[in-house]
mmCIF file of C-alpha atoms in Angstrom:
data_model
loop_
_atom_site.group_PDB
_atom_site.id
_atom_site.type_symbol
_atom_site.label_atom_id
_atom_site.label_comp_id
_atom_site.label_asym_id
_atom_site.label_seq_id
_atom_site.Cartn_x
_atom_site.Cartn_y
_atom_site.Cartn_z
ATOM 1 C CA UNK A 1 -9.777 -11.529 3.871
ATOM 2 C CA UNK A 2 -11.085 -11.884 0.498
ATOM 3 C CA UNK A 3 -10.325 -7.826 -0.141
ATOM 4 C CA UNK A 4 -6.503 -8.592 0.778
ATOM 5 C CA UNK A 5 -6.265 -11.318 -1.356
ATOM 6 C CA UNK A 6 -7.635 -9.568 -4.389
ATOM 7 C CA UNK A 7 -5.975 -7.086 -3.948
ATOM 8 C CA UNK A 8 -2.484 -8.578 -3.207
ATOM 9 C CA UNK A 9 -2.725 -11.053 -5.896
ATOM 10 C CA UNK A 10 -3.741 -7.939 -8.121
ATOM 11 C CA UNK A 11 -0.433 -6.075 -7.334
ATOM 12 C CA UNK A 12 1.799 -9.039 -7.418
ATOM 13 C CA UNK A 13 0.413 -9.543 -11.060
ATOM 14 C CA UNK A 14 1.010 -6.062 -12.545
ATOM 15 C CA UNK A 15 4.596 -5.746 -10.978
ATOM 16 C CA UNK A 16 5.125 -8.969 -12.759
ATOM 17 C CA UNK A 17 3.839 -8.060 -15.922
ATOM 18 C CA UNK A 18 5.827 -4.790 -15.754
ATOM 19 C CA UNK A 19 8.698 -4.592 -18.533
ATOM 20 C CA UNK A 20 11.904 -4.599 -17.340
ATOM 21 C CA UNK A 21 12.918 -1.479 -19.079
ATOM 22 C CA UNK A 22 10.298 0.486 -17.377
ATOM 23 C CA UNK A 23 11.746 -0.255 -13.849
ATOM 24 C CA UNK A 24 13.834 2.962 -13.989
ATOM 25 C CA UNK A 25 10.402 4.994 -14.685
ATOM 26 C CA UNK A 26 8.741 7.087 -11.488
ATOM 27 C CA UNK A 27 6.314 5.581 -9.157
ATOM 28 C CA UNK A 28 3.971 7.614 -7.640
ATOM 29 C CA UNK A 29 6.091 7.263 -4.715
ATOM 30 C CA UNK A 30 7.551 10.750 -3.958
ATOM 31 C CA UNK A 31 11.625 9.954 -5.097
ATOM 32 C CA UNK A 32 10.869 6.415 -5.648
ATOM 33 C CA UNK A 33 11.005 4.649 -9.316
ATOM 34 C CA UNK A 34 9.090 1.240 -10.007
ATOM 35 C CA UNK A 35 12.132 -0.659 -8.737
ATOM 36 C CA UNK A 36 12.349 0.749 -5.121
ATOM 37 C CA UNK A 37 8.579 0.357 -5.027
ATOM 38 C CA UNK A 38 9.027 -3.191 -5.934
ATOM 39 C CA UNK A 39 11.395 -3.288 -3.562
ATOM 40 C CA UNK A 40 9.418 -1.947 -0.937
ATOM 41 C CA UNK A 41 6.632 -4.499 -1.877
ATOM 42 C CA UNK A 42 9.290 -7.070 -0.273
ATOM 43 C CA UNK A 43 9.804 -5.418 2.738
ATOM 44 C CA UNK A 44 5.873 -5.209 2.811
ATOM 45 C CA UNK A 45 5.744 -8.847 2.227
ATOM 46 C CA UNK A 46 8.087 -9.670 5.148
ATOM 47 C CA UNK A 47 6.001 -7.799 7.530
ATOM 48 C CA UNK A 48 2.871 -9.690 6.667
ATOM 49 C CA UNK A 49 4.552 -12.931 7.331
ATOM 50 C CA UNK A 50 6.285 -12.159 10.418
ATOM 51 C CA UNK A 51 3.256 -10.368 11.864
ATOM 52 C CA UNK A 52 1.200 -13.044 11.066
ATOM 53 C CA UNK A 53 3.646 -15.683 13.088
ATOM 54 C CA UNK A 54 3.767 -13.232 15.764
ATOM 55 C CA UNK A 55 0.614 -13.975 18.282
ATOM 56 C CA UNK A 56 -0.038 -11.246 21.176
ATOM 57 C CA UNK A 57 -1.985 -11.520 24.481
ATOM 58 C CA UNK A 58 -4.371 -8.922 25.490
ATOM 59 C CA UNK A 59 -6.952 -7.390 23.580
ATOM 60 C CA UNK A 60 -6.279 -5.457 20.434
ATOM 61 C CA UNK A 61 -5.289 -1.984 21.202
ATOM 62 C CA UNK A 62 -5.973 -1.019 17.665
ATOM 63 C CA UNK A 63 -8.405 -1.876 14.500
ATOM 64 C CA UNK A 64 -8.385 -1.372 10.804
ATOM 65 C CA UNK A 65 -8.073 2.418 10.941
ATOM 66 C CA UNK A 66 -6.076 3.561 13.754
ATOM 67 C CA UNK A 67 -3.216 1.072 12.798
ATOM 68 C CA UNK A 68 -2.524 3.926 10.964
ATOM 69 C CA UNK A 69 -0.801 6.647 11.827
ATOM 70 C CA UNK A 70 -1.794 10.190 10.524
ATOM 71 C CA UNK A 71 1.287 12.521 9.711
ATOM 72 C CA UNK A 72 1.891 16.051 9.724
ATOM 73 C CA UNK A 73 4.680 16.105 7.187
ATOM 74 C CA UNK A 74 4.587 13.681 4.253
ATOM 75 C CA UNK A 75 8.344 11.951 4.266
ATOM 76 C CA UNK A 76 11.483 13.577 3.288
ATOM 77 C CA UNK A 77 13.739 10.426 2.720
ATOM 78 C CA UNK A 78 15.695 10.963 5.456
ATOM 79 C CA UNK A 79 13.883 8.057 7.555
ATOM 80 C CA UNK A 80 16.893 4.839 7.464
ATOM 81 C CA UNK A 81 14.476 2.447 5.742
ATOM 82 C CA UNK A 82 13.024 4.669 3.079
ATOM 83 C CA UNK A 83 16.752 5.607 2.482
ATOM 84 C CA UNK A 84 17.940 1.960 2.278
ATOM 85 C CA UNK A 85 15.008 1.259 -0.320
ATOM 86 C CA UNK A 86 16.880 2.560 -3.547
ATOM 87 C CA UNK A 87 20.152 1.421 -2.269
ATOM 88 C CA UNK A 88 18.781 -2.349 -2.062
ATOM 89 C CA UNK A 89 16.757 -2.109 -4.816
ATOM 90 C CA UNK A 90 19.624 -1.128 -7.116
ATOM 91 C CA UNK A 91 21.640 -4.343 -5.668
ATOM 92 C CA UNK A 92 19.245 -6.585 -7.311
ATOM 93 C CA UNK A 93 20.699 -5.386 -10.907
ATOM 94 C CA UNK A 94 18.383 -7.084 -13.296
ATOM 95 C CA UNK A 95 14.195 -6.324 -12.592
ATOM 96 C CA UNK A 96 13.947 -10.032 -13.170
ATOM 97 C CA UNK A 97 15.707 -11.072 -9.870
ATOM 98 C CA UNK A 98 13.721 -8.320 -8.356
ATOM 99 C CA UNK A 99 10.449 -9.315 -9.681
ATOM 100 C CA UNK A 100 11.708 -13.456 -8.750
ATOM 101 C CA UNK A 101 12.016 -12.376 -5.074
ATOM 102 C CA UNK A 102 8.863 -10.698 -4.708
ATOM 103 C CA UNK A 103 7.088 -13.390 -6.146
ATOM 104 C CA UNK A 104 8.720 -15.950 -3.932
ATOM 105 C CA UNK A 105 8.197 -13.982 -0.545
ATOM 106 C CA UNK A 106 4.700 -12.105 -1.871
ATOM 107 C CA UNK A 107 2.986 -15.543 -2.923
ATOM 108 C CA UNK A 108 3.962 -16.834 0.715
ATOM 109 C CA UNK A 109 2.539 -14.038 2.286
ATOM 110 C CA UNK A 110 -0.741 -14.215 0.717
ATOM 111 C CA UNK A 111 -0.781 -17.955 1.253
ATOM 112 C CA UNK A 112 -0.528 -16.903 5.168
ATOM 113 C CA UNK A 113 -2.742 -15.105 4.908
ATOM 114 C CA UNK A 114 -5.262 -16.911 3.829
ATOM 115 C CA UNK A 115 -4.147 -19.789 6.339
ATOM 116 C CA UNK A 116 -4.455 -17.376 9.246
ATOM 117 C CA UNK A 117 -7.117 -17.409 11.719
ATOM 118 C CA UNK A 118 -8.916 -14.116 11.216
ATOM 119 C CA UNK A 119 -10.213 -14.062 15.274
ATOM 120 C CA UNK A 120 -6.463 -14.365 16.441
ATOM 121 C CA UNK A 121 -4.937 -11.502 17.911
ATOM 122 C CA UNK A 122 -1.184 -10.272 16.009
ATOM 123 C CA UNK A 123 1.643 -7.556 17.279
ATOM 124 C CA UNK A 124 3.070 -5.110 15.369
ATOM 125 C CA UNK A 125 4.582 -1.655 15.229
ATOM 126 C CA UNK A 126 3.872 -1.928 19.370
ATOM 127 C CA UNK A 127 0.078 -2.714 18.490
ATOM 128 C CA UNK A 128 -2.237 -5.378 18.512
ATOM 129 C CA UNK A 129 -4.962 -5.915 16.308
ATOM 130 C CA UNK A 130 -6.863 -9.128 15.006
ATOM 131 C CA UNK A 131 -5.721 -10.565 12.201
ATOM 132 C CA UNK A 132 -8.850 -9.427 10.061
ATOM 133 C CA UNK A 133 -8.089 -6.081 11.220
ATOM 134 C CA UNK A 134 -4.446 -5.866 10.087
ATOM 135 C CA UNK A 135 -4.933 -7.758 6.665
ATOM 136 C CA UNK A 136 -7.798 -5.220 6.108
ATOM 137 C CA UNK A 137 -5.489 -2.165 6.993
ATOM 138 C CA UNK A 138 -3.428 -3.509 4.417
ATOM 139 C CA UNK A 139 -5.781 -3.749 1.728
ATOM 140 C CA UNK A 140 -4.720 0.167 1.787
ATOM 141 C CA UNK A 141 -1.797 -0.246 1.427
ATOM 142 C CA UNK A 142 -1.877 -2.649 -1.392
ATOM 143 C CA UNK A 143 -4.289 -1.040 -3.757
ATOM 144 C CA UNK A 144 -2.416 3.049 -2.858
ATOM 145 C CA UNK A 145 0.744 0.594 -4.270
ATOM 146 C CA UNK A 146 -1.056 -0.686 -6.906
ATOM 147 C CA UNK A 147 -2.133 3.145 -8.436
ATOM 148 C CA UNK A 148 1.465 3.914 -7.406
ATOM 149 C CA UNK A 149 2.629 1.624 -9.597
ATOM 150 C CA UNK A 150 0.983 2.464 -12.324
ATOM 151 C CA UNK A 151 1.155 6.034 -12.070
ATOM 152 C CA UNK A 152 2.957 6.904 -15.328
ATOM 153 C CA UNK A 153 1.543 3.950 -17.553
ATOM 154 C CA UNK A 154 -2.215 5.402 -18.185
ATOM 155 C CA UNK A 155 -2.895 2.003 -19.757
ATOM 156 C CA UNK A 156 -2.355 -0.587 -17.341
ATOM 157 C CA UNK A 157 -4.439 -2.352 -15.337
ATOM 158 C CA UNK A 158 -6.045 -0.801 -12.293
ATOM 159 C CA UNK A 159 -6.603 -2.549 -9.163
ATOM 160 C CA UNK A 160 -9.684 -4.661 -8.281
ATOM 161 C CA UNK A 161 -12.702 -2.101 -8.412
ATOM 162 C CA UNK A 162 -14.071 -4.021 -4.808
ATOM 163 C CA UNK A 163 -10.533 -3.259 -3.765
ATOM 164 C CA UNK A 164 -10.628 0.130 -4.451
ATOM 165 C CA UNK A 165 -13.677 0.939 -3.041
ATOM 166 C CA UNK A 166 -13.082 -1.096 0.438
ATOM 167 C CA UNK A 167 -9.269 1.157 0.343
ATOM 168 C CA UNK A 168 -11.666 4.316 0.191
ATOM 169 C CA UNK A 169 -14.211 3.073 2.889
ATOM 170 C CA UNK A 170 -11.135 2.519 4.960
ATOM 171 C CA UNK A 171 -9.686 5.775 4.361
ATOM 172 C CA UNK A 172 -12.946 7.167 4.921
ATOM 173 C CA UNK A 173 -12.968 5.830 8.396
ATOM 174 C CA UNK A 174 -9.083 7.090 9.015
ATOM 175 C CA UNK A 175 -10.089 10.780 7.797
ATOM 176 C CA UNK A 176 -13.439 10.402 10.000
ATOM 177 C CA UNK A 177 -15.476 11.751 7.205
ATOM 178 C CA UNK A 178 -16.992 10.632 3.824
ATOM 179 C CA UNK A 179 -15.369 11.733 0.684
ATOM 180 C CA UNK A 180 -18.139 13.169 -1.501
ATOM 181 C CA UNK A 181 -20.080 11.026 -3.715
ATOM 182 C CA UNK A 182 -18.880 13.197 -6.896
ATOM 183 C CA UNK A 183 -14.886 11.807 -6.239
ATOM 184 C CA UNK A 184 -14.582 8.149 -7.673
ATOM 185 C CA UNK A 185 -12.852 5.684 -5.405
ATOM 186 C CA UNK A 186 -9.414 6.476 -7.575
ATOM 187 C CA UNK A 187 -9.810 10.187 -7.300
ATOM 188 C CA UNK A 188 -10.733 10.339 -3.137
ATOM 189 C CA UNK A 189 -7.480 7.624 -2.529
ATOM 190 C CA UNK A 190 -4.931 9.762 -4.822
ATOM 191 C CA UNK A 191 -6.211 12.782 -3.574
ATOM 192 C CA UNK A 192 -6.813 12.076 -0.364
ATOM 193 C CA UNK A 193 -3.532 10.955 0.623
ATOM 194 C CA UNK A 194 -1.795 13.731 -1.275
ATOM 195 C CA UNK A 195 -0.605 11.800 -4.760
ATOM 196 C CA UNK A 196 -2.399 14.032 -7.090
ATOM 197 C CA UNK A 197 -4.100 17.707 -6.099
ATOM 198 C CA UNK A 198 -7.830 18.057 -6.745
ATOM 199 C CA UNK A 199 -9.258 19.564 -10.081
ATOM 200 C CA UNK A 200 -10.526 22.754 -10.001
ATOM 201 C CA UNK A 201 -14.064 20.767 -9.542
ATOM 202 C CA UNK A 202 -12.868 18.335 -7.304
ATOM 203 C CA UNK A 203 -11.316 21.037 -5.159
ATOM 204 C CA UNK A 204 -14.752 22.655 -4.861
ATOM 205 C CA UNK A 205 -16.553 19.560 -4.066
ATOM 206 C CA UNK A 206 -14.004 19.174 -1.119
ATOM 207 C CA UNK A 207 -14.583 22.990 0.535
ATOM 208 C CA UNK A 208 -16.904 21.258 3.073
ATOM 209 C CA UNK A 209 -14.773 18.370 3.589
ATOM 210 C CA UNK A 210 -13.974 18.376 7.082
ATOM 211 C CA UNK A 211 -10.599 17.078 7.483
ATOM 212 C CA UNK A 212 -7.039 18.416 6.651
ATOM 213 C CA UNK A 213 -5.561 17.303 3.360
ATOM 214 C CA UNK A 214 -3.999 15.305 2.770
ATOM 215 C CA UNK A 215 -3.468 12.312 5.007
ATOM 216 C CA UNK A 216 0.000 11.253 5.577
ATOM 217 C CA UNK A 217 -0.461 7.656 6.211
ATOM 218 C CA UNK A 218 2.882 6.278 8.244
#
């Protein structure tokens, strides 16, 4: 719990602190720029809070990891919601309304979040997992955002080094094998999910690595 909320809180602060002129620059998003990845964030945010208010029965029929699903194919643009992303984005007009909105709903959703039983059992995408499960999955989500985010601005501020590492641990546990110790957290999450290809050093490192590269997390 503590992991989402770092991180969350993390992201929700350097989208805020992003100038409004650099809303048109890319994410590291395939296609997207800053603003459809903000934009995203809010979709994001609405999931949390309408998972989180929507109990199941049963026992979870997935965890942390396998809430994930592995890809073949990284995404083309063609899916309806990553297609409606720019197109709502670019309604907004002015990154401050934008950057209002996501506050509003984001802030909520943490607050949820931390209200939210951790031992309760939540449906979603035709799965059920414990709450601590799902907020944990999404610590992956939130700190791949974050470096998305920040992808062209070398300068600004990373997300939460405990962050990082739990996103790798979890990552590690999707791929079913440890990334070696040589990759920092940063490197084995950009790399390991396809955002940046390995060094020349890094690729070597990664000859024994078991699984395929890179993970297309959907």
């Amino acid at each position: 719990m503590d992991h989402f909320s770092r991180s969350w809180t993390a992201l929700l602060a350097a989208v805020a602190e992003t100038p409004d002129e650099d809303f048109e620059r890319p994410s590291g998003c395939a296609g997207w720029s800053v603003r459809d990845l903000a934009c995203h964030l809010v979709i994001d945010a609405q999931d949390v809070l309408i998972t989180l208010v929507t109990p199941a029965d049963g026992a979870p029929t997935a965890d942390a990891a396998t809430y994930w699903d592995v890809q073949d194919e990284p995404p083309t643009g063609d899916d309806p919601l990553d297609a409606l992303i720019p197109r709502l984005a670019a309604a907004y007009g002015e990154p401050r309304w934008l950057k209002f909105h996501l506050d509003d709903v984001g802030t909520a959703a943490g607050r949820a979040a931390t209200l939210a039983d951790p031992a309760a059992r939540v449906s979603t995408q035709d799965k059920v997992l414990t709450v601590a499960d799902y907020l944990t999955a999404y610590v992956l989500e939130w700190t791949l955002h974050h470096l998305d985010l920040i992808a062209d601005f070398p300068d600004a501020a990373a997300p939460p080094a405990e962050s990082t590492s739990a996103a790798r641990a979890l990552l590690e546990r999707i791929a079913g094998a440890p990334f070696p110790a040589s990759l920092s957290d940063r490197a084995a999450l950009l790399i390991g999910t396809g955002r940046r290809v390995p060094t020349t050093e890094e690729e070597a490192a990664l000859a024994d690595f078991p699984p395929k590269l890179p993970l297309i997390l959907g």
